[in-house]
Protein backbone atom coordinates (compact mmCIF):
# COMPACT_ATOMS: atom_id res chain seq x y z
CA UNK A 1 0.00 0.00 0.00
CA UNK A 2 1.12 3.53 -0.61
CA UNK A 3 3.25 2.48 -3.60
CA UNK A 4 0.63 3.08 -6.26
CA UNK A 5 1.76 4.24 -9.66
CA UNK A 6 1.43 7.98 -10.15
CA UNK A 7 1.36 7.75 -13.94
CA UNK A 8 -1.74 9.61 -15.17
CA UNK A 9 -4.33 7.37 -16.76
CA UNK A 10 -4.71 7.73 -20.51
CA UNK A 11 -7.53 10.13 -21.47
CA UNK A 12 -8.87 7.48 -23.83
CA UNK A 13 -9.46 5.06 -20.91
CA UNK A 14 -13.10 5.44 -19.82
CA UNK A 15 -13.99 5.69 -16.12
CA UNK A 16 -15.45 2.51 -14.63
CA UNK A 17 -17.93 4.00 -12.13
CA UNK A 18 -18.51 7.59 -13.24
CA UNK A 19 -20.05 8.86 -16.47
CA UNK A 20 -17.03 11.07 -17.00
CA UNK A 21 -13.99 12.48 -15.22
CA UNK A 22 -15.68 15.76 -14.31
CA UNK A 23 -17.04 17.23 -11.09
CA UNK A 24 -20.51 17.25 -12.69
CA UNK A 25 -20.20 13.49 -13.21
CA UNK A 26 -19.25 13.09 -9.54
CA UNK A 27 -22.31 15.13 -8.51
CA UNK A 28 -24.50 12.90 -10.70
CA UNK A 29 -22.94 9.80 -9.11
CA UNK A 30 -23.69 11.15 -5.59
CA UNK A 31 -27.32 11.79 -6.54
CA UNK A 32 -28.00 8.66 -8.56
CA UNK A 33 -26.32 6.25 -6.13
CA UNK A 34 -27.49 8.19 -3.07
CA UNK A 35 -23.89 8.18 -1.83
CA UNK A 36 -23.61 8.49 1.96
CA UNK A 37 -20.13 7.25 2.76
CA UNK A 38 -17.80 10.06 1.78
CA UNK A 39 -14.31 10.21 3.24
CA UNK A 40 -12.57 13.59 3.16
CA UNK A 41 -8.81 14.06 3.65
CA UNK A 42 -7.36 17.52 4.13
CA UNK A 43 -4.21 19.52 4.84
CA UNK A 44 -2.85 23.03 5.36
CA UNK A 45 -4.08 24.24 1.94
CA UNK A 46 -7.72 24.38 3.12
CA UNK A 47 -6.80 26.93 5.80
CA UNK A 48 -4.54 29.32 3.90
CA UNK A 49 -7.46 31.48 2.79
CA UNK A 50 -8.38 31.83 6.50
CA UNK A 51 -5.02 33.62 6.90
CA UNK A 52 -3.12 30.74 8.53
CA UNK A 53 0.25 30.63 6.86
CA UNK A 54 1.34 27.46 5.17
CA UNK A 55 4.39 26.78 7.33
CA UNK A 56 6.54 25.50 4.51
CA UNK A 57 5.69 27.77 1.64
CA UNK A 58 8.68 29.83 0.51
CA UNK A 59 6.31 32.75 -0.21
CA UNK A 60 5.02 33.06 3.37
CA UNK A 61 8.49 32.49 4.77
CA UNK A 62 7.20 31.52 8.21
CA UNK A 63 9.85 28.89 8.87
CA UNK A 64 12.49 31.12 7.36
CA UNK A 65 11.45 33.76 9.88
CA UNK A 66 11.54 31.32 12.76
CA UNK A 67 14.97 30.10 11.74
CA UNK A 68 16.27 33.66 11.74
CA UNK A 69 15.41 33.98 15.44
CA UNK A 70 17.22 32.39 18.34
CA UNK A 71 15.81 28.91 17.86
CA UNK A 72 18.58 26.38 17.26
CA UNK A 73 16.61 25.45 14.12
CA UNK A 74 13.14 26.52 12.99
CA UNK A 75 11.49 23.13 13.42
CA UNK A 76 12.55 23.04 17.10
CA UNK A 77 9.27 24.81 17.78
CA UNK A 78 7.59 21.37 17.35
CA UNK A 79 10.35 19.34 18.99
CA UNK A 80 9.43 17.84 22.35
CA UNK A 81 13.01 17.91 23.67
CA UNK A 82 13.37 21.57 22.86
CA UNK A 83 9.90 22.25 24.29
CA UNK A 84 10.95 20.74 27.62
CA UNK A 85 13.86 23.15 27.78
CA UNK A 86 12.16 26.20 26.34
CA UNK A 87 8.39 26.18 25.74
CA UNK A 88 8.23 29.91 24.94
CA UNK A 89 8.58 29.75 21.14
CA UNK A 90 5.83 27.13 20.92
CA UNK A 91 3.53 29.20 23.11
CA UNK A 92 4.22 32.29 21.02
CA UNK A 93 3.10 30.27 18.01
CA UNK A 94 0.12 28.87 19.97
CA UNK A 95 -0.92 32.42 20.82
CA UNK A 96 -1.17 33.11 17.09
CA UNK A 97 -2.81 29.85 16.02
CA UNK A 98 -5.14 29.36 18.98
CA UNK A 99 -8.70 28.40 17.97
CA UNK A 100 -11.09 31.33 17.87
CA UNK A 101 -8.73 33.67 16.05
CA UNK A 102 -9.55 32.51 12.54
CA UNK A 103 -12.74 32.01 10.62
CA UNK A 104 -13.34 28.69 8.83
CA UNK A 105 -13.07 28.86 5.04
CA UNK A 106 -15.80 27.98 2.59
CA UNK A 107 -13.98 24.65 2.17
CA UNK A 108 -14.47 23.89 5.88
CA UNK A 109 -18.14 24.87 5.42
CA UNK A 110 -18.41 22.43 2.50
CA UNK A 111 -17.20 19.56 4.72
CA UNK A 112 -19.72 20.64 7.35
CA UNK A 113 -22.45 20.64 4.70
CA UNK A 114 -21.53 17.08 3.71
CA UNK A 115 -22.04 16.14 7.36
CA UNK A 116 -25.36 17.99 7.61
CA UNK A 117 -26.54 16.09 4.53
CA UNK A 118 -25.64 12.83 6.28
CA UNK A 119 -22.99 12.05 3.68
CA UNK A 120 -19.76 12.35 5.67
CA UNK A 121 -18.37 9.00 6.78
CA UNK A 122 -15.15 10.50 8.20
CA UNK A 123 -12.86 13.49 7.87
CA UNK A 124 -9.12 12.90 8.21
CA UNK A 125 -7.22 16.15 8.68
CA UNK A 126 -3.56 16.94 9.18
CA UNK A 127 -4.44 20.41 10.42
CA UNK A 128 -4.15 21.47 14.04
CA UNK A 129 -6.27 24.63 13.75
CA UNK A 130 -9.66 23.09 14.71
CA UNK A 131 -11.43 25.03 11.93
CA UNK A 132 -13.42 21.95 10.91
CA UNK A 133 -14.95 21.88 14.39
CA UNK A 134 -15.68 25.59 14.21
CA UNK A 135 -17.45 25.06 10.90
CA UNK A 136 -19.76 22.58 12.65
CA UNK A 137 -18.25 19.15 11.94
CA UNK A 138 -18.70 17.11 15.17
CA UNK A 139 -15.60 15.77 16.90
CA UNK A 140 -16.47 12.11 16.33
CA UNK A 141 -16.48 12.69 12.56
CA UNK A 142 -12.94 14.11 12.63
CA UNK A 143 -9.63 12.29 12.90
CA UNK A 144 -7.01 14.92 13.68
CA UNK A 145 -4.08 12.83 12.52
CA UNK A 146 -1.48 15.23 13.91
CA UNK A 147 -3.51 16.17 16.96
CA UNK A 148 -4.93 19.62 17.61
CA UNK A 149 -5.45 22.40 20.11
CA UNK A 150 -8.76 20.82 21.14
CA UNK A 151 -7.32 19.16 24.29
CA UNK A 152 -4.14 19.43 26.34
CA UNK A 153 -2.30 17.66 29.14
CA UNK A 154 0.81 17.59 31.30
CA UNK A 155 3.77 16.13 29.43
CA UNK A 156 4.99 14.40 32.62
CA UNK A 157 1.99 12.81 34.37
CA UNK A 158 -0.50 13.24 31.44
CA UNK A 159 -3.16 14.84 33.66
CA UNK A 160 -5.60 16.77 31.48
CA UNK A 161 -5.62 20.52 31.75
CA UNK A 162 -8.93 22.48 31.67
CA UNK A 163 -9.88 24.14 28.36
CA UNK A 164 -10.84 27.50 29.88
CA UNK A 165 -7.59 27.77 31.84
CA UNK A 166 -5.64 26.84 28.73
CA UNK A 167 -7.30 29.57 26.72
CA UNK A 168 -6.62 32.10 29.47
CA UNK A 169 -2.94 31.14 29.71
CA UNK A 170 -2.37 31.19 25.96
CA UNK A 171 -4.14 34.52 25.56
CA UNK A 172 -2.04 35.98 28.39
CA UNK A 173 1.09 34.52 26.79
CA UNK A 174 1.79 32.47 29.89
CA UNK A 175 3.12 28.90 29.94
CA UNK A 176 0.66 26.51 31.65
CA UNK A 177 1.89 23.99 34.23
CA UNK A 178 0.27 20.82 35.56
CA UNK A 179 -2.76 21.34 37.80
CA UNK A 180 -1.19 18.83 40.22
CA UNK A 181 1.09 21.04 42.24
CA UNK A 182 3.25 18.06 43.22
CA UNK A 183 3.95 17.49 39.52
CA UNK A 184 4.13 21.00 38.05
CA UNK A 185 5.13 19.57 34.63
CA UNK A 186 4.71 21.58 31.44
CA UNK A 187 1.33 21.42 29.74
CA UNK A 188 1.17 20.95 25.95
CA UNK A 189 -1.79 20.81 23.56
CA UNK A 190 -2.32 17.32 22.16
CA UNK A 191 -0.50 18.23 18.96
CA UNK A 192 1.77 15.46 17.71
CA UNK A 193 5.35 16.65 18.07
CA UNK A 194 8.35 14.99 16.45
CA UNK A 195 8.88 11.52 17.88
CA UNK A 196 5.39 11.25 19.35
CA UNK A 197 2.85 8.59 18.43
CA UNK A 198 -0.11 9.44 16.21
CA UNK A 199 -3.47 9.56 18.00
CA UNK A 200 -5.19 6.24 18.65
CA UNK A 201 -8.17 7.39 16.55
CA UNK A 202 -5.96 7.40 13.46
CA UNK A 203 -5.12 3.73 13.93
CA UNK A 204 -8.69 2.80 14.76
CA UNK A 205 -10.20 4.53 11.75
CA UNK A 206 -7.59 4.24 9.03
CA UNK A 207 -9.57 1.35 7.51
CA UNK A 208 -12.52 3.64 6.72
CA UNK A 209 -11.25 4.86 3.31
CA UNK A 210 -11.63 1.26 2.10
CA UNK A 211 -15.36 1.48 2.94
CA UNK A 212 -15.92 4.83 1.24
CA UNK A 213 -18.15 5.33 -1.82
CA UNK A 214 -16.31 8.55 -2.60
CA UNK A 215 -13.05 10.14 -1.42
CA UNK A 216 -12.34 13.87 -1.54
CA UNK A 217 -8.76 15.06 -0.94
CA UNK A 218 -8.12 18.80 -0.54
CA UNK A 219 -5.24 21.17 0.26
CA UNK A 220 -2.52 18.66 0.97
CA UNK A 221 0.78 17.81 -0.67
CA UNK A 222 0.32 14.17 0.47
CA UNK A 223 3.94 14.01 1.54
CA UNK A 224 3.50 13.27 5.24
CA UNK A 225 3.37 9.55 6.04
CA UNK A 226 1.43 7.62 7.15
CA UNK A 227 -1.39 10.07 6.29
CA UNK A 228 -0.27 10.25 2.65
CA UNK A 229 -1.15 6.59 2.12
CA UNK A 230 -4.82 6.95 3.07
CA UNK A 231 -6.07 7.73 -0.48
CA UNK A 232 -4.44 4.52 -1.74
CA UNK A 233 -6.71 2.50 0.61
CA UNK A 234 -9.79 3.68 -1.30
CA UNK A 235 -11.15 0.85 -3.47
CA UNK A 236 -9.98 0.90 -7.09
CA UNK A 237 -13.49 1.42 -8.54
CA UNK A 238 -14.42 4.15 -6.02
CA UNK A 239 -14.19 7.69 -7.40
CA UNK A 240 -11.55 9.96 -5.85
CA UNK A 241 -11.66 13.74 -6.21
CA UNK A 242 -8.57 15.91 -5.73
CA UNK A 243 -9.08 19.65 -5.19
CA UNK A 244 -5.61 21.17 -4.89
CA UNK A 245 -3.29 23.71 -6.47
CA UNK A 246 -1.15 20.88 -7.81
CA UNK A 247 -1.46 17.20 -8.68
CA UNK A 248 -0.26 15.13 -5.71
CA UNK A 249 0.26 11.50 -4.74
CA UNK A 250 -1.06 8.94 -7.19
CA UNK A 251 -4.02 11.11 -8.22
CA UNK A 252 -4.88 10.82 -11.86
CA UNK A 253 -3.59 7.24 -12.10
CA UNK A 254 -7.02 5.61 -11.70
CA UNK A 255 -9.89 5.70 -14.23
CA UNK A 256 -12.27 7.27 -11.66
CA UNK A 257 -9.92 9.98 -10.38
CA UNK A 258 -11.25 13.50 -10.93
CA UNK A 259 -8.80 16.39 -10.59
CA UNK A 260 -9.88 19.98 -9.91
CA UNK A 261 -6.54 21.75 -9.96
CA UNK A 262 -6.78 25.23 -8.44
CA UNK A 263 -7.88 26.98 -5.28
CA UNK A 264 -9.94 24.70 -3.03
CA UNK A 265 -12.50 27.37 -2.13
CA UNK A 266 -13.19 27.80 -5.85
CA UNK A 267 -13.22 24.03 -6.27
CA UNK A 268 -15.82 23.36 -3.56
CA UNK A 269 -18.02 26.17 -4.94
CA UNK A 270 -17.90 24.46 -8.34
CA UNK A 271 -18.71 21.15 -6.66
CA UNK A 272 -21.62 22.76 -4.77
CA UNK A 273 -22.92 24.29 -8.03
CA UNK A 274 -22.90 20.85 -9.63
CA UNK A 275 -24.80 19.42 -6.65
CA UNK A 276 -27.28 22.31 -6.53
CA UNK A 277 -26.09 23.11 -3.00
CA UNK A 278 -24.49 26.50 -3.65
CA UNK A 279 -26.97 28.66 -1.71
CA UNK A 280 -26.88 26.32 1.29
CA UNK A 281 -23.09 26.36 1.21
CA UNK A 282 -22.86 30.16 1.16
CA UNK A 283 -25.47 30.39 3.94
CA UNK A 284 -23.58 27.92 6.09
CA UNK A 285 -20.30 29.71 5.48
CA UNK A 286 -21.92 33.06 6.23
CA UNK A 287 -23.03 31.75 9.62
CA UNK A 288 -19.35 31.30 10.57
CA UNK A 289 -18.62 35.00 10.03
CA UNK A 290 -18.29 36.66 13.45
CA UNK A 291 -18.31 40.12 11.84
CA UNK A 292 -21.28 39.69 9.57
CA UNK A 293 -23.23 42.41 11.42
CA UNK A 294 -20.36 44.84 11.65
CA UNK A 295 -21.03 47.40 8.95
CA UNK A 296 -17.65 49.09 9.40
CA UNK A 297 -15.83 45.85 8.69
CA UNK A 298 -17.89 45.27 5.58
CA UNK A 299 -16.94 48.67 4.21
CA UNK A 300 -13.22 47.96 4.51
CA UNK A 301 -11.71 46.56 1.32
CA UNK A 302 -10.93 42.90 1.98
CA UNK A 303 -7.26 42.01 2.29
CA UNK A 304 -5.79 39.89 -0.42
CA UNK A 305 -4.60 36.47 0.67
CA UNK A 306 -0.99 37.55 0.26
CA UNK A 307 -1.58 40.66 2.42
CA UNK A 308 -3.23 38.55 5.10
CA UNK A 309 -0.37 36.02 5.07
CA UNK A 310 2.28 38.77 5.13
CA UNK A 311 0.56 40.37 8.14
CA UNK A 312 0.39 37.02 9.88
CA UNK A 313 4.05 36.20 9.32
CA UNK A 314 5.11 39.65 10.49
CA UNK A 315 2.97 39.44 13.63
CA UNK A 316 4.22 35.97 14.44
CA UNK A 317 7.84 36.94 13.93
CA UNK A 318 7.44 39.93 16.26
CA UNK A 319 5.75 37.80 18.89
CA UNK A 320 8.32 35.05 18.84
CA UNK A 321 11.15 37.57 18.79
CA UNK A 322 9.74 39.07 21.97
CA UNK A 323 9.27 35.69 23.58
CA UNK A 324 12.75 34.37 23.03
CA UNK A 325 14.73 35.36 26.06
CA UNK A 326 17.37 32.72 25.90
CA UNK A 327 20.89 33.79 26.67
CA UNK A 328 23.45 32.53 24.22
CA UNK A 329 24.80 30.32 27.01
CA UNK A 330 21.44 28.65 27.56
CA UNK A 331 21.05 28.26 23.85
CA UNK A 332 24.39 26.50 23.64
CA UNK A 333 23.25 24.11 26.36
CA UNK A 334 20.10 23.29 24.44
CA UNK A 335 22.04 22.81 21.25
CA UNK A 336 24.46 20.36 22.83
CA UNK A 337 21.51 18.54 24.44
CA UNK A 338 19.81 18.20 21.07
CA UNK A 339 22.97 17.06 19.35
CA UNK A 340 23.12 13.96 21.55
CA UNK A 341 22.23 10.66 19.84
CA UNK A 342 18.55 10.34 18.92
CA UNK A 343 17.80 7.88 21.75
CA UNK A 344 18.41 10.68 24.24
CA UNK A 345 16.22 13.23 22.56
CA UNK A 346 13.18 11.29 21.46
CA UNK A 347 10.12 11.28 23.63
CA UNK A 348 8.23 8.28 22.44
CA UNK A 349 9.21 6.06 25.31
CA UNK A 350 5.55 6.03 26.24
CA UNK A 351 4.44 5.19 22.73
CA UNK A 352 2.87 1.77 22.41
CA UNK A 353 5.08 -0.77 20.65
CA UNK A 354 4.65 -0.76 16.86
CA UNK A 355 2.82 2.57 16.96
CA UNK A 356 3.44 4.90 14.05
CA UNK A 357 5.21 8.08 15.08
CA UNK A 358 6.11 11.34 13.46
CA UNK A 359 9.87 11.40 12.95
CA UNK A 360 11.97 13.14 15.55
CA UNK A 361 14.54 15.87 15.07
CA UNK A 362 17.99 14.66 15.93
CA UNK A 363 20.25 17.59 15.22
CA UNK A 364 20.19 21.33 14.74
CA UNK A 365 22.76 21.03 11.98
CA UNK A 366 21.19 20.97 8.56
CA UNK A 367 22.81 17.70 7.60
CA UNK A 368 21.37 15.63 4.79
CA UNK A 369 20.12 13.07 7.31
CA UNK A 370 18.39 15.67 9.46
CA UNK A 371 16.87 17.20 6.37
CA UNK A 372 15.41 13.91 5.16
CA UNK A 373 14.22 13.09 8.70
CA UNK A 374 12.07 16.20 8.55
CA UNK A 375 10.62 15.60 5.12
CA UNK A 376 7.31 14.43 6.57
CA UNK A 377 6.57 17.88 7.88
CA UNK A 378 8.77 20.02 5.66
CA UNK A 379 8.59 18.69 2.11
CA UNK A 380 10.84 21.46 0.82
CA UNK A 381 13.65 19.51 2.49
CA UNK A 382 12.77 16.54 0.29
CA UNK A 383 15.70 14.60 -1.08
CA UNK A 384 14.70 10.97 -1.00
CA UNK A 385 11.43 9.65 0.31
CA UNK A 386 12.09 6.01 -0.36
CA UNK A 387 12.89 5.32 3.31
CA UNK A 388 9.65 6.81 4.65
CA UNK A 389 7.42 4.52 6.66
CA UNK A 390 4.13 3.66 5.07
CA UNK A 391 1.03 1.98 6.42
P1 LIG B 1 1.69 21.16 2.80
O1 LIG B 1 2.72 20.14 2.59
O2 LIG B 1 2.11 22.54 3.13
O3 LIG B 1 0.80 21.16 1.46
C1 LIG B 1 -0.20 22.06 1.24
C2 LIG B 1 -0.83 21.70 -0.09
O4 LIG B 1 -1.97 22.51 -0.27
C3 LIG B 1 0.09 21.94 -1.28
O5 LIG B 1 -0.03 20.88 -2.21
C4 LIG B 1 -0.44 23.24 -1.89
O6 LIG B 1 -0.28 23.29 -3.29
C5 LIG B 1 -1.89 23.15 -1.53
N1 LIG B 1 -2.55 24.43 -1.36
C6 LIG B 1 -2.10 25.51 -0.67
N2 LIG B 1 -3.03 26.49 -0.70
C7 LIG B 1 -4.07 26.00 -1.41
C8 LIG B 1 -5.33 26.51 -1.79
N3 LIG B 1 -5.73 27.73 -1.42
N4 LIG B 1 -6.15 25.75 -2.53
C9 LIG B 1 -5.79 24.49 -2.91
N5 LIG B 1 -4.61 23.95 -2.59
C10 LIG B 1 -3.77 24.69 -1.82
O7 LIG B 1 0.64 20.75 3.95
P2 LIG B 1 0.11 19.32 4.35
O8 LIG B 1 -1.12 19.56 5.09
O9 LIG B 1 0.07 18.40 3.20
O10 LIG B 1 1.23 18.80 5.35
C11 LIG B 1 0.88 18.36 6.62
C12 LIG B 1 1.44 19.24 7.74
C13 LIG B 1 0.98 20.66 7.63
C14 LIG B 1 0.96 18.83 9.08
O11 LIG B 1 2.06 18.41 9.82
C15 LIG B 1 0.28 20.06 9.72
O12 LIG B 1 0.49 20.10 11.11
C16 LIG B 1 0.92 21.19 9.04
N6 LIG B 1 0.25 22.51 9.02
C17 LIG B 1 -0.98 22.70 9.53
C18 LIG B 1 -1.58 23.96 9.44
C19 LIG B 1 -2.94 24.16 10.00
O13 LIG B 1 -3.34 23.52 10.95
N7 LIG B 1 -3.71 25.05 9.39
C20 LIG B 1 -0.89 25.01 8.85
C21 LIG B 1 0.40 24.77 8.33
C22 LIG B 1 0.96 23.51 8.42
XYZ file of N, CA and C and ligand atoms in Angstrom, residues 42-49 52-57 126-129 146 218-224 243-246 248 262-265 305 358 376-377 379, ligand 1:
164
model
N -7.760 16.128 4.348
C -7.364 17.523 4.128
C -5.997 17.860 4.735
N -5.479 19.025 4.313
C -4.207 19.520 4.840
C -4.196 21.037 4.888
N -3.021 21.592 5.105
C -2.854 23.029 5.362
C -3.486 23.923 4.293
N -3.566 23.426 3.048
C -4.080 24.235 1.943
C -5.532 24.667 2.105
N -6.313 23.961 2.956
C -7.715 24.381 3.117
C -7.839 25.525 4.122
N -6.746 25.854 4.805
C -6.804 26.930 5.804
C -6.034 28.183 5.394
N -5.344 28.138 4.262
C -4.536 29.318 3.899
C -5.427 30.536 3.630
N -6.613 30.319 3.068
C -7.463 31.478 2.786
C -8.096 32.033 4.069
N -4.126 31.529 7.802
C -3.120 30.737 8.532
C -2.010 30.376 7.555
N -0.803 30.863 7.834
C 0.249 30.626 6.856
C 0.549 29.143 6.689
N 0.817 28.781 5.486
C 1.337 27.457 5.167
C 2.787 27.475 5.669
N 3.075 26.662 6.683
C 4.389 26.778 7.334
C 5.561 26.672 6.365
N 5.390 25.836 5.347
C 6.542 25.504 4.512
C 6.674 26.318 3.239
N 5.638 27.047 2.905
C 5.685 27.765 1.637
C 6.779 28.826 1.627
N -4.902 16.796 8.615
C -3.561 16.944 9.184
C -3.457 18.272 9.928
N -4.510 19.074 9.847
C -4.437 20.412 10.421
C -4.657 20.396 11.929
N -4.066 21.385 12.574
C -4.152 21.475 14.036
C -4.985 22.681 14.445
N -5.622 23.340 13.472
C -6.270 24.630 13.753
C -7.713 24.533 14.234
N -2.651 14.661 13.232
C -1.483 15.230 13.906
C -1.883 15.956 15.186
N -8.241 17.362 -0.275
C -8.119 18.800 -0.541
C -6.967 19.428 0.248
N -6.227 20.327 -0.417
C -5.242 21.173 0.262
C -4.107 20.452 0.946
N -3.663 19.370 0.363
C -2.523 18.659 0.969
C -1.530 18.216 -0.102
N -0.260 18.252 0.266
C 0.782 17.808 -0.668
C 0.925 16.286 -0.632
N 0.230 15.631 0.292
C 0.319 14.166 0.474
C 1.776 13.706 0.554
N 2.542 14.404 1.371
C 3.945 14.006 1.540
C 4.221 13.478 2.940
N 3.274 13.678 3.857
C 3.502 13.268 5.244
C 2.939 11.867 5.473
N -8.936 18.212 -4.986
C -9.080 19.654 -5.185
C -7.843 20.296 -4.561
N -6.904 20.706 -5.395
C -5.609 21.168 -4.890
C -4.926 22.036 -5.951
N -3.996 22.864 -5.498
C -3.286 23.707 -6.467
C -2.443 22.887 -7.436
N -2.035 21.705 -6.974
C -1.151 20.880 -7.805
C -1.588 19.422 -7.731
N -1.070 15.731 -6.780
C -0.261 15.129 -5.711
C -0.528 13.628 -5.620
N -6.557 23.797 -8.681
C -6.780 25.226 -8.438
C -7.080 25.432 -6.974
N -7.564 26.620 -6.654
C -7.876 26.977 -5.277
C -9.025 26.102 -4.737
N -8.898 25.622 -3.508
C -9.941 24.697 -3.025
C -11.254 25.409 -2.728
N -11.217 26.672 -2.344
C -12.499 27.373 -2.132
C -13.270 27.469 -3.451
N -5.171 37.573 -0.085
C -4.599 36.468 0.668
C -3.136 36.741 1.002
N 5.499 10.354 14.330
C 6.114 11.341 13.461
C 7.592 11.303 13.774
N 8.736 14.660 6.365
C 7.307 14.432 6.572
C 6.577 15.692 6.982
N 7.252 16.642 7.524
C 6.575 17.884 7.879
C 7.046 19.038 7.011
N 8.247 19.322 3.389
C 8.589 18.690 2.109
C 9.629 19.457 1.304
P 1.686 21.164 2.798
O 2.719 20.137 2.590
O 2.111 22.543 3.131
O 0.798 21.161 1.456
C -0.204 22.061 1.242
C -0.825 21.705 -0.088
O -1.967 22.514 -0.272
C 0.090 21.940 -1.283
O -0.035 20.877 -2.210
C -0.440 23.238 -1.887
O -0.277 23.290 -3.290
C -1.890 23.151 -1.532
N -2.546 24.433 -1.356
C -2.101 25.510 -0.672
N -3.025 26.491 -0.699
C -4.071 25.996 -1.412
C -5.328 26.511 -1.794
N -5.727 27.729 -1.422
N -6.153 25.745 -2.534
C -5.786 24.489 -2.913
N -4.607 23.951 -2.589
C -3.771 24.686 -1.824
O 0.640 20.747 3.950
P 0.113 19.316 4.351
O -1.120 19.563 5.092
O 0.074 18.403 3.199
O 1.229 18.803 5.348
C 0.877 18.360 6.616
C 1.442 19.242 7.739
C 0.982 20.660 7.628
C 0.961 18.826 9.082
O 2.056 18.415 9.821
C 0.284 20.056 9.722
O 0.488 20.099 11.110
C 0.921 21.191 9.044
N 0.254 22.509 9.018
C -0.982 22.703 9.525
C -1.579 23.957 9.440
C -2.939 24.164 10.002
O -3.335 23.524 10.953
N -3.714 25.051 9.387
C -0.894 25.008 8.847
C 0.397 24.766 8.328
C 0.960 23.515 8.420
